Coordinates of C-alpha atoms in Angstrom, one line a residue:
Chain A
M26 CA -6.5 -19.1 -1.5
S27 CA -3.6 -17.8 -3.7
R28 CA 0.0 -17.7 -2.6
A29 CA 0.9 -14.8 -0.2
V30 CA 3.3 -12.2 -1.8
G31 CA 6.1 -10.7 0.3
V32 CA 7.0 -7.2 -0.9
L33 CA 10.3 -5.6 -0.1
G34 CA 9.3 -1.9 -0.5
G35 CA 9.8 1.6 0.6
M36 CA 12.5 2.3 -2.1
G37 CA 10.8 4.7 -2.6
P38 CA 7.4 4.6 -0.8
E39 CA 5.6 6.1 -3.8
A40 CA 6.8 3.3 -6.1
T41 CA 5.6 0.7 -3.5
L42 CA 2.2 2.5 -3.4
D43 CA 2.1 2.4 -7.2
F44 CA 2.7 -1.3 -7.2
F45 CA 0.1 -2.0 -4.5
A46 CA -2.5 0.1 -6.4
K47 CA -1.8 -1.6 -9.7
V48 CA -2.0 -5.1 -8.1
L49 CA -5.5 -4.2 -6.8
R50 CA -6.6 -2.8 -10.2
R51 CA -5.3 -5.7 -12.2
A52 CA -6.6 -8.4 -9.8
G53 CA -10.1 -7.8 -11.1
A54 CA -11.5 -9.0 -7.8
G55 CA -15.3 -8.8 -7.1
S56 CA -15.0 -9.1 -3.3
D57 CA -12.3 -8.8 -0.6
Q58 CA -11.8 -12.5 -0.6
E59 CA -10.7 -12.7 -4.3
H60 CA -7.8 -10.3 -3.8
L61 CA -4.2 -11.4 -3.1
R62 CA -2.6 -11.4 0.3
L63 CA 0.2 -8.9 0.1
L64 CA 2.7 -8.6 3.0
I65 CA 4.4 -5.2 2.4
D66 CA 7.4 -4.0 4.2
N67 CA 7.4 -0.3 3.2
N68 CA 10.8 0.5 4.8
P69 CA 12.1 3.9 3.8
G70 CA 15.0 3.3 6.2
V71 CA 16.8 1.0 3.7
P72 CA 20.2 2.7 3.2
D73 CA 20.5 4.6 -0.1
R74 CA 21.3 2.1 -2.8
N75 CA 23.1 4.6 -5.0
A76 CA 25.2 5.9 -2.2
A77 CA 26.2 2.3 -1.2
L78 CA 27.1 1.2 -4.7
S79 CA 29.3 4.2 -5.3
G80 CA 31.1 3.6 -2.0
R81 CA 29.6 6.6 -0.2
G82 CA 27.3 4.8 2.3
E83 CA 26.5 1.6 4.1
S84 CA 25.2 -1.5 2.3
P85 CA 21.5 -2.0 2.3
G86 CA 22.1 -5.8 2.2
P87 CA 21.7 -6.5 5.9
V88 CA 18.5 -4.5 6.2
L89 CA 17.0 -6.2 3.1
A90 CA 17.9 -9.6 4.6
Q91 CA 16.1 -8.7 7.8
M92 CA 13.1 -7.6 5.9
A93 CA 13.0 -10.8 3.9
R94 CA 13.2 -12.9 7.1
G95 CA 10.3 -10.9 8.6
L96 CA 8.2 -11.3 5.5
Q97 CA 8.8 -15.1 5.6
A98 CA 7.9 -15.1 9.3
S99 CA 4.6 -13.3 8.5
G100 CA 3.6 -15.9 6.0
A101 CA 4.9 -14.9 2.6
D102 CA 5.2 -17.7 0.0
F103 CA 7.5 -15.8 -2.3
L104 CA 9.3 -12.5 -2.4
V105 CA 9.4 -9.5 -4.8
M106 CA 11.2 -6.2 -4.5
V107 CA 9.9 -2.9 -5.9
C108 CA 13.2 -1.3 -6.7
N109 CA 15.5 -2.1 -9.7
T110 CA 18.7 -0.9 -8.2
A111 CA 18.4 -2.8 -4.9
H112 CA 18.6 -6.0 -7.0
A113 CA 22.3 -5.5 -6.8
F114 CA 21.8 -6.9 -3.3
E115 CA 19.7 -9.9 -4.4
D116 CA 22.2 -12.4 -2.9
D117 CA 21.6 -11.0 0.6
I118 CA 17.9 -11.6 0.2
L119 CA 18.3 -15.1 -1.2
N120 CA 20.7 -16.1 1.6
A121 CA 18.3 -14.8 4.2
T122 CA 15.3 -17.0 3.5
S123 CA 14.3 -20.2 1.8
L124 CA 11.6 -18.4 -0.3
P125 CA 11.6 -18.1 -4.1
F126 CA 12.6 -14.6 -5.2
V127 CA 11.1 -13.1 -8.3
S128 CA 13.7 -10.8 -10.0
L129 CA 12.3 -7.6 -11.3
I130 CA 15.3 -7.4 -13.7
E131 CA 14.9 -10.8 -15.2
E132 CA 11.1 -10.5 -15.5
T133 CA 11.5 -7.1 -17.2
R134 CA 14.1 -8.5 -19.6
D135 CA 11.8 -11.4 -20.5
A136 CA 8.9 -9.0 -21.1
V137 CA 11.1 -6.9 -23.4
L138 CA 12.1 -10.0 -25.4
R139 CA 8.5 -11.1 -25.7
E140 CA 7.6 -7.6 -27.0
R141 CA 10.4 -7.6 -29.6
P142 CA 12.0 -11.0 -30.1
A143 CA 14.5 -9.8 -32.7
L144 CA 15.6 -6.9 -30.6
R145 CA 19.1 -5.5 -31.2
R146 CA 19.2 -2.4 -29.0
V147 CA 17.3 -1.6 -25.8
G148 CA 17.4 1.8 -24.1
L149 CA 17.7 1.8 -20.3
L150 CA 16.2 4.5 -18.1
A151 CA 18.0 3.3 -14.9
T152 CA 20.0 4.8 -12.1
N153 CA 23.7 5.1 -12.3
A154 CA 24.1 2.5 -9.6
C155 CA 21.8 0.1 -11.4
L156 CA 23.9 0.7 -14.6
D157 CA 27.3 0.4 -12.7
A158 CA 26.2 -2.9 -11.2
G159 CA 25.4 -4.1 -14.7
L160 CA 22.1 -5.6 -13.7
Y161 CA 20.3 -5.1 -17.0
Q162 CA 23.4 -5.3 -19.2
S163 CA 24.2 -8.8 -17.8
A164 CA 20.6 -9.8 -18.2
F165 CA 20.5 -8.8 -21.9
A166 CA 24.0 -9.9 -22.9
P167 CA 23.3 -13.6 -23.4
H168 CA 20.5 -12.6 -25.8
D169 CA 22.9 -10.5 -28.0
V170 CA 21.0 -7.3 -27.1
R171 CA 23.0 -4.1 -26.9
T172 CA 22.1 -1.8 -24.0
L173 CA 22.0 2.0 -24.6
T174 CA 22.3 4.1 -21.5
L175 CA 22.2 7.8 -20.5
E176 CA 25.7 9.1 -19.8
G177 CA 27.5 12.2 -18.4
A178 CA 25.3 15.2 -18.0
S179 CA 22.2 13.3 -19.1
L180 CA 22.6 10.7 -16.4
E181 CA 23.2 13.4 -13.9
R182 CA 19.9 15.1 -14.9
F183 CA 18.1 11.8 -14.7
M184 CA 19.4 11.2 -11.2
E185 CA 18.3 14.7 -10.1
L186 CA 14.8 14.0 -11.5
L187 CA 14.5 10.8 -9.5
Y188 CA 15.2 12.6 -6.2
R189 CA 12.7 15.2 -7.2
I190 CA 10.1 12.5 -7.8
K191 CA 11.0 10.9 -4.5
A192 CA 10.3 14.3 -2.9
G193 CA 6.8 14.2 -4.3
N194 CA 7.4 16.3 -7.4
T195 CA 5.7 14.7 -10.4
G196 CA 4.6 17.9 -12.2
P197 CA 4.8 18.9 -15.8
D198 CA 8.4 20.1 -15.7
V199 CA 9.6 16.8 -14.3
R200 CA 7.5 14.9 -16.9
A201 CA 8.9 17.0 -19.8
E202 CA 12.5 16.5 -18.7
M203 CA 12.0 12.7 -18.3
R204 CA 10.5 12.6 -21.8
S205 CA 13.4 14.4 -23.3
L206 CA 15.9 12.0 -21.7
A207 CA 13.9 9.0 -23.1
L208 CA 14.0 10.6 -26.5
E209 CA 17.8 10.8 -26.3
L210 CA 17.8 7.0 -26.1
V211 CA 15.4 6.6 -29.0
D212 CA 17.6 9.0 -31.1
A213 CA 20.6 6.9 -30.2
G214 CA 18.9 3.8 -31.7
A215 CA 16.9 2.2 -28.9
E216 CA 14.1 0.1 -30.4
V217 CA 12.5 -0.5 -27.0
L218 CA 12.8 1.6 -23.8
V219 CA 12.9 0.1 -20.3
A220 CA 11.5 2.1 -17.4
G221 CA 14.1 0.4 -15.3
C222 CA 13.6 2.4 -12.1
T223 CA 10.3 2.3 -10.3
E224 CA 10.1 6.1 -10.1
V225 CA 10.2 6.5 -13.9
P226 CA 6.6 5.3 -14.6
L227 CA 5.3 7.8 -12.1
V228 CA 6.1 10.5 -14.7
L229 CA 6.5 8.7 -18.0
G230 CA 3.8 6.7 -19.9
A231 CA 3.7 4.8 -23.2
Q232 CA 2.0 7.8 -24.9
D233 CA 5.0 10.0 -24.2
V234 CA 7.5 8.2 -26.3
P235 CA 7.7 7.0 -30.0
A236 CA 9.1 3.5 -29.1
P237 CA 7.5 0.8 -27.0
L238 CA 8.1 1.4 -23.3
V239 CA 8.3 -1.5 -21.0
N240 CA 7.5 -0.5 -17.5
S241 CA 9.3 -2.7 -14.9
T242 CA 6.6 -2.0 -12.3
D243 CA 3.8 -3.1 -14.7
V244 CA 5.8 -6.3 -15.5
L245 CA 6.2 -7.1 -11.8
V246 CA 2.5 -6.5 -11.2
E247 CA 1.4 -8.9 -14.0
R248 CA 3.9 -11.6 -13.0
T249 CA 3.1 -11.3 -9.3
L250 CA -0.5 -12.0 -10.1
Q251 CA 0.4 -15.0 -12.2
Y252 CA 2.8 -16.4 -9.6
A253 CA 0.4 -15.8 -6.7
R254 CA -2.5 -17.5 -8.6
G255 CA -0.3 -20.5 -9.5
L256 CA -0.5 -19.6 -13.3
A257 CA 3.3 -19.7 -13.7
P258 CA 5.9 -21.9 -12.0
L259 CA 7.9 -19.8 -9.4
P260 CA 11.6 -19.2 -10.4
E261 CA 14.2 -21.7 -9.2
R262 CA 16.4 -20.4 -6.4
S263 CA 19.6 -19.7 -8.3
V264 CA 21.7 -16.5 -8.3
E265 CA 22.7 -15.1 -11.7
T266 CA 26.2 -13.6 -11.3
P267 CA 26.3 -10.1 -12.8
A268 CA 29.0 -9.9 -15.6
Chain B
M19 CA 14.1 6.7 12.8
S20 CA 10.4 6.8 13.8
R21 CA 8.5 3.9 15.2
A22 CA 7.5 1.2 12.8
V23 CA 3.7 0.8 12.2
G24 CA 2.1 -2.6 11.8
V25 CA -1.0 -2.4 9.7
L26 CA -3.7 -5.1 9.9
G27 CA -5.3 -4.6 6.5
G28 CA -7.1 -6.1 3.5
M29 CA -10.5 -5.4 5.0
G30 CA -11.0 -4.3 2.3
P31 CA -7.8 -3.9 0.2
E32 CA -9.0 -0.5 -1.3
A33 CA -9.4 0.9 2.2
T34 CA -5.9 -0.2 3.1
L35 CA -4.5 1.3 -0.1
D36 CA -6.4 4.5 0.8
F37 CA -4.7 4.5 4.2
F38 CA -1.3 3.9 2.8
A39 CA -1.7 6.7 0.2
K40 CA -2.8 9.2 2.8
V41 CA 0.0 8.4 5.2
L42 CA 2.5 9.1 2.3
R43 CA 0.7 12.3 1.4
R44 CA 0.5 13.6 4.9
A45 CA 4.0 12.6 5.9
G46 CA 5.4 15.6 4.0
A47 CA 8.6 13.8 3.5
G48 CA 11.3 15.2 1.2
S49 CA 13.2 12.0 0.7
D50 CA 12.7 8.2 1.1
Q51 CA 14.4 8.3 4.5
E52 CA 11.9 10.8 6.1
H53 CA 8.9 8.5 5.4
L54 CA 7.5 6.1 8.0
R55 CA 8.2 2.4 8.0
L56 CA 4.8 0.7 7.4
L57 CA 4.5 -3.1 7.7
I58 CA 1.2 -3.9 6.0
D59 CA -0.5 -7.2 6.0
N60 CA -3.1 -6.8 3.3
N61 CA -4.9 -10.0 4.0
P62 CA -8.2 -10.3 2.1
G63 CA -8.5 -13.8 3.4
V64 CA -9.7 -12.5 6.8
P65 CA -13.1 -14.1 7.3
D66 CA -16.0 -11.7 6.6
R67 CA -16.6 -9.7 9.8
N68 CA -20.3 -9.1 9.2
A69 CA -21.0 -12.8 8.5
A70 CA -19.1 -13.8 11.7
L71 CA -20.9 -11.3 13.9
S72 CA -24.3 -12.3 12.7
G73 CA -23.4 -16.0 13.3
R74 CA -23.2 -16.9 9.6
G75 CA -19.4 -17.5 9.4
E76 CA -16.2 -18.3 11.2
S77 CA -14.6 -15.7 13.5
P78 CA -11.8 -13.6 12.1
G79 CA -10.2 -13.5 15.5
P80 CA -7.6 -16.3 15.0
V81 CA -6.5 -14.9 11.6
L82 CA -6.2 -11.4 13.1
A83 CA -4.1 -12.8 16.0
Q84 CA -1.8 -14.5 13.5
M85 CA -1.4 -11.4 11.5
A86 CA -0.6 -9.4 14.6
R87 CA 2.1 -11.9 15.6
G88 CA 3.6 -11.7 12.1
L89 CA 3.7 -7.9 12.2
Q90 CA 5.5 -8.0 15.6
A91 CA 8.0 -10.5 14.2
S92 CA 8.7 -8.3 11.3
G93 CA 9.5 -5.3 13.5
A94 CA 6.3 -3.4 14.2
D95 CA 6.4 -1.2 17.2
F96 CA 2.7 -0.7 17.4
L97 CA -0.4 -1.9 15.6
V98 CA -3.3 -0.3 13.8
M99 CA -6.2 -1.9 11.9
V100 CA -7.9 -0.3 8.9
C101 CA -11.4 -1.7 9.5
N102 CA -13.9 -0.4 12.0
T103 CA -16.0 -3.6 12.2
A104 CA -13.0 -5.8 12.9
H105 CA -12.4 -3.9 16.1
A106 CA -15.1 -6.2 17.6
F107 CA -12.2 -8.7 17.6
E108 CA -9.7 -6.3 19.2
D109 CA -9.2 -8.6 22.2
D110 CA -7.9 -11.4 20.0
I111 CA -5.2 -8.9 18.7
L112 CA -4.3 -7.6 22.2
N113 CA -3.9 -11.2 23.5
A114 CA -1.7 -12.2 20.6
T115 CA 1.1 -9.7 21.0
S116 CA 2.8 -7.4 23.5
L117 CA 2.4 -4.4 21.2
P118 CA 0.3 -1.3 21.8
F119 CA -2.8 -1.3 19.7
V120 CA -4.3 2.0 18.4
S121 CA -8.1 1.7 18.3
L122 CA -9.7 3.3 15.3
I123 CA -12.9 3.5 17.2
E124 CA -11.5 5.4 20.2
E125 CA -9.4 7.7 18.1
T126 CA -12.4 8.6 15.9
R127 CA -14.6 9.2 19.0
D128 CA -11.9 11.5 20.4
A129 CA -11.6 13.4 17.1
V130 CA -15.4 13.9 17.0
L131 CA -15.4 15.3 20.6
R132 CA -12.5 17.6 19.7
E133 CA -14.5 18.8 16.6
R134 CA -17.7 19.4 18.7
P135 CA -17.1 19.3 22.5
A136 CA -20.7 19.9 23.4
L137 CA -22.0 17.3 21.0
R138 CA -25.4 15.7 21.8
R139 CA -26.1 13.5 18.8
V140 CA -23.7 11.8 16.4
G141 CA -24.7 10.0 13.2
L142 CA -23.0 6.7 12.5
L143 CA -22.3 5.4 9.0
A144 CA -21.3 2.0 10.1
T145 CA -21.9 -1.6 9.2
N146 CA -24.7 -3.5 10.8
A147 CA -22.1 -5.8 12.5
C148 CA -20.2 -2.7 13.8
L149 CA -23.6 -1.4 15.1
D150 CA -24.6 -4.7 16.6
A151 CA -21.3 -5.0 18.4
G152 CA -22.0 -1.6 19.9
L153 CA -18.4 -0.4 19.2
Y154 CA -19.2 3.3 18.7
Q155 CA -22.2 3.3 20.9
S156 CA -20.1 2.2 23.9
A157 CA -17.3 4.6 23.0
F158 CA -19.7 7.6 23.0
A159 CA -22.0 6.5 25.9
P160 CA -19.7 7.7 28.7
H161 CA -19.7 11.2 27.1
D162 CA -23.5 11.4 27.1
V163 CA -23.6 11.5 23.3
R164 CA -26.5 9.8 21.6
T165 CA -25.7 7.8 18.5
L166 CA -28.1 7.9 15.5
T167 CA -27.9 4.9 13.1
L168 CA -29.4 3.8 9.9
E169 CA -32.0 1.1 10.4
G170 CA -34.2 -1.3 8.4
A171 CA -34.2 -0.7 4.7
S172 CA -31.7 2.1 4.9
L173 CA -29.2 -0.1 6.7
E174 CA -29.7 -2.8 4.1
R175 CA -29.1 -0.3 1.3
F176 CA -25.9 0.9 3.1
M177 CA -24.6 -2.7 3.4
E178 CA -25.3 -3.3 -0.3
L179 CA -23.4 -0.1 -1.2
L180 CA -20.4 -1.3 0.8
Y181 CA -20.1 -4.6 -1.1
R182 CA -20.4 -2.6 -4.4
I183 CA -17.5 -0.4 -3.3
K184 CA -15.5 -3.5 -2.3
A185 CA -16.2 -4.8 -5.8
G186 CA -14.5 -1.7 -7.2
N187 CA -17.7 0.4 -7.9
T188 CA -17.1 4.0 -6.7
G189 CA -19.1 5.7 -9.5
P190 CA -21.7 8.5 -9.3
D191 CA -24.7 6.2 -8.5
V192 CA -22.9 4.8 -5.4
R193 CA -21.8 8.3 -4.4
A194 CA -25.3 9.7 -4.7
E195 CA -26.9 6.8 -2.7
M196 CA -24.3 7.2 0.1
R197 CA -24.9 10.9 0.2
S198 CA -28.7 10.3 0.6
L199 CA -28.1 7.9 3.5
A200 CA -25.9 10.4 5.2
L201 CA -28.6 13.1 4.8
E202 CA -31.1 10.8 6.5
L203 CA -28.9 10.9 9.6
V204 CA -28.6 14.7 9.4
D205 CA -32.4 15.0 9.0
A206 CA -32.7 12.8 12.1
G207 CA -30.7 15.3 14.1
A208 CA -27.1 14.3 13.8
E209 CA -24.8 17.3 14.4
V210 CA -21.7 15.4 13.3
L211 CA -21.4 12.4 11.0
V212 CA -18.9 9.6 11.4
A213 CA -17.6 7.8 8.3
G214 CA -17.2 4.7 10.6
C215 CA -16.4 2.2 7.9
T216 CA -13.2 2.5 5.8
E217 CA -15.2 2.1 2.6
V218 CA -17.4 5.1 3.2
P219 CA -14.7 7.8 2.6
L220 CA -14.0 6.2 -0.8
V221 CA -17.3 7.6 -2.0
L222 CA -18.3 10.4 0.5
G223 CA -16.4 13.6 1.2
A224 CA -16.9 16.6 3.5
Q225 CA -18.3 18.6 0.6
D226 CA -21.2 16.1 0.1
V227 CA -22.9 16.7 3.5
P228 CA -24.2 19.7 5.4
A229 CA -22.8 18.6 8.7
P230 CA -19.1 18.0 9.8
L231 CA -18.0 14.6 8.6
V232 CA -15.3 12.8 10.6
N233 CA -13.5 10.3 8.5
S234 CA -12.2 7.4 10.5
T235 CA -9.5 6.7 8.0
D236 CA -8.2 10.3 8.1
V237 CA -8.2 10.2 11.9
L238 CA -6.2 7.0 11.9
V239 CA -3.7 8.5 9.4
E240 CA -3.1 11.6 11.5
R241 CA -2.8 9.7 14.7
T242 CA -0.5 7.1 13.2
L243 CA 1.9 9.8 12.1
Q244 CA 1.8 11.3 15.5
Y245 CA 2.4 8.0 17.3
A246 CA 5.1 6.9 14.9
R247 CA 7.0 10.2 15.3
G248 CA 6.7 10.1 19.1
L249 CA 4.5 13.2 19.2
A250 CA 1.8 11.4 21.3
P251 CA 2.1 8.7 24.0
L252 CA 1.0 5.4 22.7
P253 CA -2.2 4.1 24.3
E254 CA -2.0 1.9 27.4
R255 CA -2.7 -1.7 26.8
S256 CA -6.1 -2.1 28.2
V257 CA -9.3 -3.5 26.7
E258 CA -12.5 -1.4 26.9
T259 CA -15.4 -3.7 27.4
P260 CA -18.2 -2.9 25.1
A261 CA -21.4 -2.0 26.9

């Protein structure tokens, strides 16, 4: 039996469903018993990450800590979280349990560097709170990779799109707008794009953009399968301090 | 905040994914925060229900009990289980926690009787173990409804189809074969068909058969939303003894 995966989810629920579906597809299982055990806490009641990080709402930290403890009590062997922005509260999770925590941010960075080892400039499709918290910037800085981000009106449009996706709108208009924002980053010099918000891949695929697109959800799916099956050593329990 | 739903799942994982997806679709939520909290234990390691009930394998009861306790510890307010056959082990779950348990069998029977109050004969697309345990038969008996079931070679074909679906095969051949088995029950006099195994609706829809098809997964989705939102009183904690 493989290791049981504890999933902090619900941020949003569609992204968690997307993760669950992809784990099943990629598991390549021929019977129930070859699949992974996934303990999923799809908790849409986690306080809004963007509101909290901009000082307009309560911290999601205590709720995430409680979810992590529950997942450990239910039998999880390690934890993952299907939301980039919420990784700003990773310390609350690490302090709540004794389980290894697989960072979506660090795994995505590593996948980008594997894709393009001599990378100079990466484009981030990430929320303003994720950017403000410097999650990807501090992950890439030690590798001398410059991060390009949406700013001003473009970032506002991006955030508006995310809330439309969370409300269930993944139609052609939303797809076209997301694509045009991605192209802005490519025009600015991004050699690789990171879909660094789990809502982005719901409306943007590799075929939509002229640069390699690294999808943080896909990276987490692949690594989750490897960790669960014991094909990669689980990360050490240490907290990287954001710059 | 609505009531948190504990989901005993993984039997199989595709059926659990189907349930999760349908709850999100039907919730009609406009933001993360309007969705339900679902605690899902997708545990494909639950011992094979059919093997256990035919005396060829260990009972899934203790594992289901442990899952139920974990879901309660994680904050579930009531429990559902996305597998018809596993309801033969409902007592193990009821004895393991103090939570209300929503029976997929009873909810499906009630939905069938709402669909056709003067029903005489219902056709069951259910596993041989589900049939042997008499789950649906004993649920319908007090209502003077006769249950029609697949038998012999037809039941063997049905079981073979289920394991193909669990292995990821939901193609046209599997669909056509499932449809022809459903038609056998209609030809035998079934006025309503019950998709009484959570794999069945993955390959059979209402448009495929000339009689009303009550999908146990859909029933559970609708009722879960109602219970979670406090629109229906949760079932009393009592165990119906199979006939």
